[in-house]
CSV table of C-alpha atoms and ligand atoms in Angstrom, one decimal:
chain,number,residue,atom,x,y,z
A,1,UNK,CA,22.0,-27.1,-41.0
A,2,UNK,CA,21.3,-30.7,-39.7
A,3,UNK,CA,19.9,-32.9,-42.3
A,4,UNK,CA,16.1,-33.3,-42.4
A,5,UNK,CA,14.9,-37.1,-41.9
A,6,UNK,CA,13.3,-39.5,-44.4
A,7,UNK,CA,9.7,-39.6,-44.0
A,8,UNK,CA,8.9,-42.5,-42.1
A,9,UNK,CA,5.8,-43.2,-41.1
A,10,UNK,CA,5.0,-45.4,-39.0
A,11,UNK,CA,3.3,-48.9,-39.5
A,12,UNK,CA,-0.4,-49.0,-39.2
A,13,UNK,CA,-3.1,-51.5,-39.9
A,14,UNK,CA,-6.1,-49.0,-41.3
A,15,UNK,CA,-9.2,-50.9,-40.0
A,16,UNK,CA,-11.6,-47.6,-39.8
A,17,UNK,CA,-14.3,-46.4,-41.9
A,18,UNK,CA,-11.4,-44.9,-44.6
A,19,UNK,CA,-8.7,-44.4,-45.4
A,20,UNK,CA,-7.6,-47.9,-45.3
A,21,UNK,CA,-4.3,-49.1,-46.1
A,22,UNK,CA,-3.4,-48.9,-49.6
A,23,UNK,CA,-2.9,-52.5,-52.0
A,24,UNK,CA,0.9,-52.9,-51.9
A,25,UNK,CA,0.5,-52.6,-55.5
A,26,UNK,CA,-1.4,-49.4,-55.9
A,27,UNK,CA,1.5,-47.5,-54.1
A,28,UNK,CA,4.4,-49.2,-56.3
A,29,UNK,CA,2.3,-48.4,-59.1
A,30,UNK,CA,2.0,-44.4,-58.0
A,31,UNK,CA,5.6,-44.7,-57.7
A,32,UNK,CA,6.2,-44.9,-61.7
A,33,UNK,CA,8.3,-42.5,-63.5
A,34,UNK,CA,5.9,-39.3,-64.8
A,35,UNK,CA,5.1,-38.6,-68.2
A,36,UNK,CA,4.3,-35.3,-69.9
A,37,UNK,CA,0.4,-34.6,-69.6
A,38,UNK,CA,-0.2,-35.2,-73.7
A,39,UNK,CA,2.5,-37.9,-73.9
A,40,UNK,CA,1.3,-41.3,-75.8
A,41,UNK,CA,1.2,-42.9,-73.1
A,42,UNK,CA,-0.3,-40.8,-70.6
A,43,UNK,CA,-3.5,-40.2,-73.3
A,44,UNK,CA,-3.6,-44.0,-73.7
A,45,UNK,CA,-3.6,-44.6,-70.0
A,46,UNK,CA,-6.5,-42.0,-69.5
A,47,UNK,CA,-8.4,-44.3,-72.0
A,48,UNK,CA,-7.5,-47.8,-70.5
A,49,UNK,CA,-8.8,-46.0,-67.3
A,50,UNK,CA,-11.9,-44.6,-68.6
A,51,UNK,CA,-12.8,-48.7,-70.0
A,52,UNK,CA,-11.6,-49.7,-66.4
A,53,UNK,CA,-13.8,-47.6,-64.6
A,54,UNK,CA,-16.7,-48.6,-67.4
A,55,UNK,CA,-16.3,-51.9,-66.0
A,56,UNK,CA,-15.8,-51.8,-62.3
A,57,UNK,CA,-19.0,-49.3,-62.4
A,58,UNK,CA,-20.9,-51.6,-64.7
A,59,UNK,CA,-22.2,-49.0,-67.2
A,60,UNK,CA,-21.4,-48.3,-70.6
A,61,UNK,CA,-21.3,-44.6,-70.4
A,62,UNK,CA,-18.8,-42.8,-72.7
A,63,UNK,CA,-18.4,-40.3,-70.0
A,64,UNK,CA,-16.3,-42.2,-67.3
A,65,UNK,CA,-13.6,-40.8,-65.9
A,66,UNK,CA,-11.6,-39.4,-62.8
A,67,UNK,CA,-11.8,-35.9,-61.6
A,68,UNK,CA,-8.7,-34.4,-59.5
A,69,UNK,CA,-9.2,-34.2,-55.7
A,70,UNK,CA,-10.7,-36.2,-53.0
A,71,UNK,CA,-14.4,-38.1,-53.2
A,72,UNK,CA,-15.9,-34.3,-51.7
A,73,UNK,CA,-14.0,-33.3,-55.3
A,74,UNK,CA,-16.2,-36.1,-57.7
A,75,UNK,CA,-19.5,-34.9,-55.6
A,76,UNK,CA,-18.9,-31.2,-56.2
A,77,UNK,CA,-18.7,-31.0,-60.3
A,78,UNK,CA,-21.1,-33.2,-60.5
A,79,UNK,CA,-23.6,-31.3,-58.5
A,80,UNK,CA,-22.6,-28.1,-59.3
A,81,UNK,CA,-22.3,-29.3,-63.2
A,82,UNK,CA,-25.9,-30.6,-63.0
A,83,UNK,CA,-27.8,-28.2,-60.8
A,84,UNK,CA,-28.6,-25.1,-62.5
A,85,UNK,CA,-29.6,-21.7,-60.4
A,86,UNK,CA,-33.0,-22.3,-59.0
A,87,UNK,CA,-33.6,-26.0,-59.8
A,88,UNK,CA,-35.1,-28.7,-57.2
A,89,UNK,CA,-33.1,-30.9,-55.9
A,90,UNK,CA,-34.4,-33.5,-53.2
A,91,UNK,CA,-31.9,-35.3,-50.8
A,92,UNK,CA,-32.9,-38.4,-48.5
A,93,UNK,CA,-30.6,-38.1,-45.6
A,94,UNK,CA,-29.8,-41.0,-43.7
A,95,UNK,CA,-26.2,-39.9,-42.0
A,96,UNK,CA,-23.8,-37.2,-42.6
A,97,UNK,CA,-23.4,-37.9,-46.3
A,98,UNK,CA,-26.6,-36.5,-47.1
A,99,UNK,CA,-26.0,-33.5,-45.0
A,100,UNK,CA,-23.2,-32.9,-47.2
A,101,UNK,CA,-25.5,-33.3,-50.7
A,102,UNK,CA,-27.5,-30.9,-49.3
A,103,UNK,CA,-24.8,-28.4,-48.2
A,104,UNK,CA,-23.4,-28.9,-51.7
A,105,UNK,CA,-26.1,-28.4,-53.8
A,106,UNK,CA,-27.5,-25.5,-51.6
A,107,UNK,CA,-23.7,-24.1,-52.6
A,108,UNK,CA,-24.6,-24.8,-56.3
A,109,UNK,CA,-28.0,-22.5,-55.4
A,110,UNK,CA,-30.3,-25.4,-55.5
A,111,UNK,CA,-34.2,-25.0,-53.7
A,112,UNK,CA,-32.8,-27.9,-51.6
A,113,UNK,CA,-35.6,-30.4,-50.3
A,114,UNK,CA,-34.6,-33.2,-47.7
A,115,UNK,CA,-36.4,-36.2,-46.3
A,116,UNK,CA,-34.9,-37.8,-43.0
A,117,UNK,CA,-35.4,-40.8,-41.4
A,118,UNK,CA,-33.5,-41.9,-38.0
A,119,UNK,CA,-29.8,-43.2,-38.2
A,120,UNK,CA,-29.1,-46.6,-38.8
A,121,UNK,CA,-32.0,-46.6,-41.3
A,122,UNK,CA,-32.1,-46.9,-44.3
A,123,UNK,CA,-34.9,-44.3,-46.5
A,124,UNK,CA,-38.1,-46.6,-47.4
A,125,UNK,CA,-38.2,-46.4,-51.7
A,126,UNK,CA,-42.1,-45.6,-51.3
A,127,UNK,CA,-40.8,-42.3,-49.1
A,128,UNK,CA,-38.4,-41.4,-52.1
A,129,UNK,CA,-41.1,-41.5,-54.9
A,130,UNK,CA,-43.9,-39.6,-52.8
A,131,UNK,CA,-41.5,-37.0,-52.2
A,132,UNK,CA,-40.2,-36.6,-55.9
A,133,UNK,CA,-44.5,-36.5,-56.5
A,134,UNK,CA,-44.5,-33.9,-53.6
A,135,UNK,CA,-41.3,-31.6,-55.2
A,136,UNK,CA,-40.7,-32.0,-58.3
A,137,UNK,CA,-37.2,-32.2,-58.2
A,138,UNK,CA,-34.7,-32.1,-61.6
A,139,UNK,CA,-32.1,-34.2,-59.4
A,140,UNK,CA,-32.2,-36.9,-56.6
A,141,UNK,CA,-28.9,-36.9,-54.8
A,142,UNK,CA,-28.6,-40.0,-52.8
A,143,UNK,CA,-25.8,-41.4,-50.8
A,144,UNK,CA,-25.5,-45.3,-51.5
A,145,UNK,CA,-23.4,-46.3,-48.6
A,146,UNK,CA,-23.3,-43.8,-45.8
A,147,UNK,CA,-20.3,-44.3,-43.5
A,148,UNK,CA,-20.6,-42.3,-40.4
A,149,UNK,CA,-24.1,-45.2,-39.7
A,150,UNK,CA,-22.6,-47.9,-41.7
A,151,UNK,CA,-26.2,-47.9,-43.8
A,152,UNK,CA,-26.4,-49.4,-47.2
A,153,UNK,CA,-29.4,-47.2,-49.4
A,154,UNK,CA,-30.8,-49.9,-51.6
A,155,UNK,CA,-30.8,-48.2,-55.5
A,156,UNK,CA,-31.8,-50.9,-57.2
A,157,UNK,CA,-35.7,-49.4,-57.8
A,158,UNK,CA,-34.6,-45.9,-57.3
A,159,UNK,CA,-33.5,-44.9,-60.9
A,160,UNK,CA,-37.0,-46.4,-62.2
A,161,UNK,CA,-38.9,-43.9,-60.5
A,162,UNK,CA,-36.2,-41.3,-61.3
A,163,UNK,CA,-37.1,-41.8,-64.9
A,164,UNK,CA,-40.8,-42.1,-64.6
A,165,UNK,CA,-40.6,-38.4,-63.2
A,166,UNK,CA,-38.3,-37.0,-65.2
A,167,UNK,CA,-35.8,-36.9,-62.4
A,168,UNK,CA,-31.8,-36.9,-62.7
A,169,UNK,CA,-30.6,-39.6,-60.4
A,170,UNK,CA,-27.1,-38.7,-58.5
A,171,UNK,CA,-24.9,-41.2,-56.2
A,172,UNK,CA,-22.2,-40.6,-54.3
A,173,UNK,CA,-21.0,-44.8,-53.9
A,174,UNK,CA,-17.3,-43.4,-52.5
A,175,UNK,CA,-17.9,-45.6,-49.6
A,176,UNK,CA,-19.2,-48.5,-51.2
A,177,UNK,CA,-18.5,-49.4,-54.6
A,178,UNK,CA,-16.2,-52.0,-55.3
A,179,UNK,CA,-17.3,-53.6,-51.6
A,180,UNK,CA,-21.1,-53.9,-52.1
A,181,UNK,CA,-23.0,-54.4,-55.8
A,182,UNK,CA,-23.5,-50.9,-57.8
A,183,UNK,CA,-24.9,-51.3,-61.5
A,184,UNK,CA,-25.3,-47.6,-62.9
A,185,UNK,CA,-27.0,-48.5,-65.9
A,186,UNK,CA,-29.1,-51.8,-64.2
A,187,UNK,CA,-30.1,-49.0,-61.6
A,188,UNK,CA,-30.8,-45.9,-64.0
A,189,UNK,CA,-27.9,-43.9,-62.2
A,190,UNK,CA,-27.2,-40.2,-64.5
A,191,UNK,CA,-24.1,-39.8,-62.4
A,192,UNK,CA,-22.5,-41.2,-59.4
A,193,UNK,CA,-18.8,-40.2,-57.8
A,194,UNK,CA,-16.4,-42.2,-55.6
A,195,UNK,CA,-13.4,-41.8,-54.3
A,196,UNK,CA,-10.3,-44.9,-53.5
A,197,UNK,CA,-9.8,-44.7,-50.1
A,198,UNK,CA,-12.5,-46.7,-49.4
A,199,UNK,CA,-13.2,-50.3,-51.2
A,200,UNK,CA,-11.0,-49.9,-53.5
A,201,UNK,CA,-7.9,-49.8,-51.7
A,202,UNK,CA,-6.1,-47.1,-53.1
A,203,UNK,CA,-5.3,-43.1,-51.4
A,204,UNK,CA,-7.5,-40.6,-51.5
A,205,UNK,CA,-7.1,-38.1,-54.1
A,206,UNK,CA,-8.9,-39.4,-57.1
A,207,UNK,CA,-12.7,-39.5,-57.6
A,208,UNK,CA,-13.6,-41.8,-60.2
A,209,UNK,CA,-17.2,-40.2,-61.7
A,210,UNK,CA,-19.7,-42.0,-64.6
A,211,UNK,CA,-22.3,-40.0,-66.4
A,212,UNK,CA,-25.3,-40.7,-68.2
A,213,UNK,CA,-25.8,-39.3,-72.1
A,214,UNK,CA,-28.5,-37.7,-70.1
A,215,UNK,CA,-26.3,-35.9,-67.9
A,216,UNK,CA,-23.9,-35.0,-70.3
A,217,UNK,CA,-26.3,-33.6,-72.4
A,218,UNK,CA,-27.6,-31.2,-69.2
A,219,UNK,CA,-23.8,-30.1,-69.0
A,220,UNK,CA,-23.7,-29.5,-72.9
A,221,UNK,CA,-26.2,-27.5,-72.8
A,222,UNK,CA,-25.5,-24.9,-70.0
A,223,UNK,CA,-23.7,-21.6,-71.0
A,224,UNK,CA,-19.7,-22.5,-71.8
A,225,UNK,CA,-17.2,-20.0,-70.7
A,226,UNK,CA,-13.8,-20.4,-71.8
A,227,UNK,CA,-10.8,-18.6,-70.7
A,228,UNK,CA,-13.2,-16.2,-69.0
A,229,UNK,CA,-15.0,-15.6,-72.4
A,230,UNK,CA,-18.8,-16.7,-72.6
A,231,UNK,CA,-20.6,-18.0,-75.6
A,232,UNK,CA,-22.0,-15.6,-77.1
A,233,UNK,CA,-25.3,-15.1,-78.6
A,234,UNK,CA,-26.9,-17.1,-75.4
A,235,UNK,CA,-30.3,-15.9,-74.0
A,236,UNK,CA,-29.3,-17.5,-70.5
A,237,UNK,CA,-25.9,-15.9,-69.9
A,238,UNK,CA,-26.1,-16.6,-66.2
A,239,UNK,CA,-26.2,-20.3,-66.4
A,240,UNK,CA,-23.0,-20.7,-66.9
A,241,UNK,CA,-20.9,-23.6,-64.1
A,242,UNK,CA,-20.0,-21.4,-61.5
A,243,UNK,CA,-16.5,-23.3,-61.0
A,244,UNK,CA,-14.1,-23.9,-63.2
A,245,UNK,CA,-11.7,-26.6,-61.6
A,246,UNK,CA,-15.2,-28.5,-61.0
A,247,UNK,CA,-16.9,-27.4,-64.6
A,248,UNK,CA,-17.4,-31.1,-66.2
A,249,UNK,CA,-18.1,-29.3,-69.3
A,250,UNK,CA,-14.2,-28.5,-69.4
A,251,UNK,CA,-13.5,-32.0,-67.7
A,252,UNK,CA,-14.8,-33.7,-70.2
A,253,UNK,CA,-13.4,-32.0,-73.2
A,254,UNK,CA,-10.1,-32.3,-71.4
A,255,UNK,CA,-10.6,-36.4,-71.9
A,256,UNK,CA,-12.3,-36.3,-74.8
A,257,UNK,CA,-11.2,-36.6,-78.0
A,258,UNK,CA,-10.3,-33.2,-78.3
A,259,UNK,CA,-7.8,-32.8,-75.0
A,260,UNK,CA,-8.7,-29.1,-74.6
A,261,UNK,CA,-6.2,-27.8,-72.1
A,262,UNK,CA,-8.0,-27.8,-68.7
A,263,UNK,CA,-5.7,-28.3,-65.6
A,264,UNK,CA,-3.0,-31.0,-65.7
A,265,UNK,CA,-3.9,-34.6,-64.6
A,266,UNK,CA,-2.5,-35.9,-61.7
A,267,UNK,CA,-0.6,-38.6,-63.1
A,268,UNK,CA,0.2,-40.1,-60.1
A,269,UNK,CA,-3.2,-40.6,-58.6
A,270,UNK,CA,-4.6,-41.5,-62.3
A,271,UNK,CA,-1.4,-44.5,-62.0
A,272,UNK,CA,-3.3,-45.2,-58.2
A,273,UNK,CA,-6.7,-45.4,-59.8
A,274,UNK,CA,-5.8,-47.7,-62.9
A,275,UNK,CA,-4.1,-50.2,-60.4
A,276,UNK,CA,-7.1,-50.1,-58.0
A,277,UNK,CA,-9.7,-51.1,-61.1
A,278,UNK,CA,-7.1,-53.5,-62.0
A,279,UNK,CA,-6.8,-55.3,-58.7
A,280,UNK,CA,-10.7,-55.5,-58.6
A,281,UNK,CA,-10.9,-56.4,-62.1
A,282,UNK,CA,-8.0,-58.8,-62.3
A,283,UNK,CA,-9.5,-60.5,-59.0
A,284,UNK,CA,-13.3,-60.0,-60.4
A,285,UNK,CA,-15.9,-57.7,-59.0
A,286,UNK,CA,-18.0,-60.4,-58.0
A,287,UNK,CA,-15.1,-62.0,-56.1
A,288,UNK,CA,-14.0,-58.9,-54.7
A,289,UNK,CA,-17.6,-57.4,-53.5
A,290,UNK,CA,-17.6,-61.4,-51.8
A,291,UNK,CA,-14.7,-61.0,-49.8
A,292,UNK,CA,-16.2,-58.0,-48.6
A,293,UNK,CA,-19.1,-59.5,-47.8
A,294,UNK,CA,-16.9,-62.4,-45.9
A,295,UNK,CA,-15.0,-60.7,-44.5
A,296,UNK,CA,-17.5,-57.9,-43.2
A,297,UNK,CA,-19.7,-61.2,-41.8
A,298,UNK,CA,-16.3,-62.0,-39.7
A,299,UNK,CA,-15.9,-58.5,-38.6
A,300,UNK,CA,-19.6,-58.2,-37.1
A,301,UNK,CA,-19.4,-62.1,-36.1
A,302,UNK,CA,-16.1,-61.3,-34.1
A,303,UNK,CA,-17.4,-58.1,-32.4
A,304,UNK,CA,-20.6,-59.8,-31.4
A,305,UNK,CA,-19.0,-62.8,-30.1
A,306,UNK,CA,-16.7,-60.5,-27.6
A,307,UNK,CA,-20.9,-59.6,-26.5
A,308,UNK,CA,-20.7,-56.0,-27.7
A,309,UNK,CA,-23.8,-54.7,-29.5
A,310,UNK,CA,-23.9,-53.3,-33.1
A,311,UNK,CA,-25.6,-50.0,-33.8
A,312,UNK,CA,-28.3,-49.6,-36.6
A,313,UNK,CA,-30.4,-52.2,-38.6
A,314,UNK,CA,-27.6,-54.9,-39.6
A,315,UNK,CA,-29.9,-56.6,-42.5
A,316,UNK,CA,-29.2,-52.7,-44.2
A,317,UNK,CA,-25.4,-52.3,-43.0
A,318,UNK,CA,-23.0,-52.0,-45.7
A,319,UNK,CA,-20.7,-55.2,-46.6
A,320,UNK,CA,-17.3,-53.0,-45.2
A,321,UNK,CA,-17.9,-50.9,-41.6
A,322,UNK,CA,-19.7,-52.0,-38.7
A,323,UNK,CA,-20.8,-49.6,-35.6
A,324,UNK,CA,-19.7,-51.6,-32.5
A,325,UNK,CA,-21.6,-50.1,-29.5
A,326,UNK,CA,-19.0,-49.0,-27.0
A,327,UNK,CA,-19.6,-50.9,-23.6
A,328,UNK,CA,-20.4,-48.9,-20.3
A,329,UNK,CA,-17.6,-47.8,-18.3
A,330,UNK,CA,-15.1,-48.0,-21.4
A,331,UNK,CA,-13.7,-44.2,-22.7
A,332,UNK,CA,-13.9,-44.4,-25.9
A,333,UNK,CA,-10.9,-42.3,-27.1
A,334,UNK,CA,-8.6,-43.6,-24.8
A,335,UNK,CA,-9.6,-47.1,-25.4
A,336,UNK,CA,-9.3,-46.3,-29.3
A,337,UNK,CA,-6.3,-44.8,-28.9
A,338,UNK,CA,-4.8,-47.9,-27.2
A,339,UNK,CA,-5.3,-49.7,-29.6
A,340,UNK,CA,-3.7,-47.4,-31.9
A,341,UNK,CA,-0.5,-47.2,-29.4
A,342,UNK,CA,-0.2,-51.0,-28.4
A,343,UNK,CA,-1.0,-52.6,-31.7
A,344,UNK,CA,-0.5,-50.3,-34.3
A,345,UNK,CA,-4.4,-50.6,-35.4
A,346,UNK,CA,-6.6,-47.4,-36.4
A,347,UNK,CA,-10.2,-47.9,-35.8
A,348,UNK,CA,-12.8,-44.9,-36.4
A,349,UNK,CA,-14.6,-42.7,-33.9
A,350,UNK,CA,-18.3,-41.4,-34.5
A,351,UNK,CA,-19.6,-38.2,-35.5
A,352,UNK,CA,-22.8,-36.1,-34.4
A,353,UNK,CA,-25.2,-38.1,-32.7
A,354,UNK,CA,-22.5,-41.4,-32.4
A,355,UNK,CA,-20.1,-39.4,-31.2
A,356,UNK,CA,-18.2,-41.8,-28.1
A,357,UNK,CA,-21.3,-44.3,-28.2
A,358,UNK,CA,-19.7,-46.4,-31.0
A,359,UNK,CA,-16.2,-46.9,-32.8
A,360,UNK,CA,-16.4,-47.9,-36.7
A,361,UNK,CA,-14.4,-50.6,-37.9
A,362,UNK,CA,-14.2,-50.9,-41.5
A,363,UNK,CA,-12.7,-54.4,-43.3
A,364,UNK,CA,-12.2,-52.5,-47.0
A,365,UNK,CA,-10.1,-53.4,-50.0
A,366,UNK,CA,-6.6,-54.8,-49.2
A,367,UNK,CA,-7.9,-55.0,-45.4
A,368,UNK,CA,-10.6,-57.1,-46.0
A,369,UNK,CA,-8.6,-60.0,-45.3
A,370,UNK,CA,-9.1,-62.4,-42.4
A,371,UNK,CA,-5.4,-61.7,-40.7
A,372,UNK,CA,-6.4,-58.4,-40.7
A,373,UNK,CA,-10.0,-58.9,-39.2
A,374,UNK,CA,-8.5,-61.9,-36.4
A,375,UNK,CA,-5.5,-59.2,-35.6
A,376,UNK,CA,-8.2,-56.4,-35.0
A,377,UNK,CA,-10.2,-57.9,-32.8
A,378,UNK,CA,-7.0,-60.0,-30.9
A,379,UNK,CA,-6.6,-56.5,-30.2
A,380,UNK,CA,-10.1,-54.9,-29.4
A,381,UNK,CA,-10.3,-58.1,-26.8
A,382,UNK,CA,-7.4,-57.0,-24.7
A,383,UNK,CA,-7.8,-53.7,-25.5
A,384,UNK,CA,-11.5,-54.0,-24.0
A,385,UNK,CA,-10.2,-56.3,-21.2
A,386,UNK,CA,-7.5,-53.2,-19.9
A,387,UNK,CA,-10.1,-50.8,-19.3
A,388,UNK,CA,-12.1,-53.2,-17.1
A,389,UNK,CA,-14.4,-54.5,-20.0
A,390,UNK,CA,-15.4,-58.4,-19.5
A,391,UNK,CA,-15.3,-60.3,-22.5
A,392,UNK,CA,-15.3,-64.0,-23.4
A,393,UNK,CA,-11.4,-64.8,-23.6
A,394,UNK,CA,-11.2,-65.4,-27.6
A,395,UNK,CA,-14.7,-64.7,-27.9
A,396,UNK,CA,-14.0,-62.3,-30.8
A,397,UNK,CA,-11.4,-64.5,-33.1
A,398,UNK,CA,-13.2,-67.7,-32.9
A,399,UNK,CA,-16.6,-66.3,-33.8
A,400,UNK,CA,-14.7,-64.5,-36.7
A,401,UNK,CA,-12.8,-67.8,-37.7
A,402,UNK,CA,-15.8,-69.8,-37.7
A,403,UNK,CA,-17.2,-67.5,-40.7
A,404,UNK,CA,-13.8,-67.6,-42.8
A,405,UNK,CA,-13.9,-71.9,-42.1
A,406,UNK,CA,-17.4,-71.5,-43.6
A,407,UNK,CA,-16.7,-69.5,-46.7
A,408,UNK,CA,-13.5,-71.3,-47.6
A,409,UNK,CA,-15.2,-74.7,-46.8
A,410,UNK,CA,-18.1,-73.6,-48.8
A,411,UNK,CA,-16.3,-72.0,-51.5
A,412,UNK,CA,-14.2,-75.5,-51.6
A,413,UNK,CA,-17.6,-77.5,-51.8
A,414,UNK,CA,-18.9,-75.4,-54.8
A,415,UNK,CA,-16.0,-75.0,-56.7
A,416,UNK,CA,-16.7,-71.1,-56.8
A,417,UNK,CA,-17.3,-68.1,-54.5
A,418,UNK,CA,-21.3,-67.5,-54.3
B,501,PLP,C1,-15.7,-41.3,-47.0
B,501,PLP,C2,-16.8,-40.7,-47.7
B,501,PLP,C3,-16.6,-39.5,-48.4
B,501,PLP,C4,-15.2,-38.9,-48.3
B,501,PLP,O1,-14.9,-37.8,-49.0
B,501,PLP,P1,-13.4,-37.3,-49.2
B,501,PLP,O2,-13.5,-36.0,-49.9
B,501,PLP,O3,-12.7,-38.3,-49.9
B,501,PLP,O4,-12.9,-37.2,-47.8
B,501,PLP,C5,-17.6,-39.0,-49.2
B,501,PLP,N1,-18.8,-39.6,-49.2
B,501,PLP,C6,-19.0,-40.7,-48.5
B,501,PLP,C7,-20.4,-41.4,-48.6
B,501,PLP,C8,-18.0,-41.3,-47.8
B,501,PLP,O5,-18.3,-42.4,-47.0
């Protein structure tokens, strides 16, 4: 039998909407030797984690922590966890995100209310509350930052309302947090999910997840089933969580003080997700969310300045992904797809409504980095050019260079990153 090769995969420059390339550091780190799953160390490294996360998602909720499996993994226990049979749950949809909310908590057996407004919006906050008045909901789920139309939900007055109606208030920040500002307990967030892939530079495969007391106490109180075995005694039998891989009731007793057995943490991925919070951390989140911000600027600078339009209303568009309109004439998968070939660069297509009117070009976590934004659109430029696009030779990389020379020159002026 001949020998089966090393995996070797080639090199690529991640500049979509996610999964972006991975901190150098994050993937020597999920490279350390395994532990046993109740070793010393791997119990004190699931508490340094759970005080990372506390920081990098500004809250001071006891119930912080990581559940197993992609961002889709952090958004199902928590809905499924917090929905019971039968409740209300409203969902703003501005993108596919909040298609998937929907599709979730319909899943979970949710009366599942939505309120749309037109991609590459973002939902008006007076919308939100007369539609809580309207339904009565027991949970808002709401995407933050919405990828597949770059759209950035402002939360910051959300969680108010949320407690004035006696609402639950659910994020899903995978794409955003750790690029763009997210205070759970400034906002009045119960829960919100993420994933690494995204901002904070790590694989997928780990969804970091903050609760509320409130929200824990909604998943203490639903019917516990262990082994199979229900509580006994309990009028409501049939409200137990109808999953148990995704049953943050066992999740959290699993971290908890008391370690109850529940399925093995993947030390790997919980070694990924320490050394993403400690690279934002270490750098600080207001620096980090900055060079996002920088760095995002650069991006949308250099694909205006090659004259390509930008879908969606910018002032709203999240600091990491922009929606370059695809010019006339140009196919957009072959055109993508050259750029993949010839320069070893991965930008994102569109779905639904996008689909081959705009590419998405994310600048996230290790990428968002001017090499990696002049390199990206050095290549988008003759990229563009080849399939009988015209655009202003070096149009793209000056316009970007420009907004770097600004932030380092005004950073230098100041003596610190605004
Ligand atoms: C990218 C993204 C996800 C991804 O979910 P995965 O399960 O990690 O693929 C979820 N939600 C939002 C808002 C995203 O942008």
């Amino acid at each position: 039998m001949t020998r089966i090769a090393p995996l070797d995969p080639p090199a690529r420059l991640l500049m979509g909407p996610g999964p972006i390339s991975a901190y150098p550091s994050v993937l020597r780190a999920m490279s350390a030797p395994l532990v046993g799953q109740y070793d010393p160390f791997m119990t004190s490294a699931m508490g340094e984690v759970q005080a990372l996360y506390r920081e990098v998602w500004a809250t001071g909720n006891d119930a912080t922590l990581l559940v197993d499996g992609t961002s889709r993994a952090g958004i199902e226990a928590a809905l499924v966890s917090l929905i019971r049979p039968g409740d209300r749950v409203l969902v703003p949809v501005f993108g596919r995100f909040g298609h998937l909310l929907a599709e979730i908590a319909e899943r979970a057996l949710a009366e599942v209310h939505t309120i749309e407004v037109e991609w590459g919006q973002v939902v008006p906050v007076s919308l939100i509350e007369e539609a809580i008045v309207r339904v009565e909901p027991t949970l808002l789920a709401l995407v933050q930052g919405d990828t597949s139309t770059t759209m950035n939900q402002p939360l910051d007055e959300v969680g108010a309302i949320c407690a004035k109606h006696g609402v639950l208030f659910y994020s899903d920040a995978t794409a955003s947090l750790g690029g763009n500002e997210f205070l759970a307990d400034e906002w009045g967030l119960d829960a919100a999910t993420a994933g690494l892939q995204k901002c904070l530079g790590g694989p997928s495969g780990s969804s970091p997840i903050t609760l509320s007391d409130r929200a824990v106490e909604v998943i203490r109180t639903r019917t516990r089933v262990e082994a199979g075995i229900r509580e006994e005694g309990d009028a409501s039998a049939s409200d137990f969580i109808r999953t148990n891989y995704f049953d943050l009731g066992m999740i959290l007793d699993y971290w908890g003080p008391r370690r109850l057995n529940h399925h093995t943490e993947a030390t790997s991925m919980l070694y990924a997700a320490r050394e993403c919070a400690a690279v934002l951390l270490n750098e600080g989140r207001s620096q980090v969310i900055e060079r996002h911000r920088v760095a995002g600027a650069a991006m949308l600078a250099g694909v205006e300045g090659l004259g390509l339009g930008v879908f969606g209303d910018v002032a709203h568009k999240m600091n990491n992904v922009v929606a370059v309109v695809i010019p006339d004439g140009v196919p957009a998968d072959a055109a993508r797809q050259a750029v993949l070939d010839d320069f070893g660069i991965e930008i994102g297509t569109s779905f639904g409504p996008l689909h081959g009117r705009v590419w998405r070009i994310g600048t996230m976590g290790y990428n968002a980095r001017k090499d990696a934004v002049l390199t990206t659109l050095a290549a988008l430029e003759a990229v563009l050019r080849r399939f009988g696009a015209s655009v202003p030779a070096g149009g793209g990389v000056e316009a970007a260079a420009d907004v770097f020379r600004a932030a380092e020159s005004g950073a230098g002026a100041s003596g610190a990153v605004a």
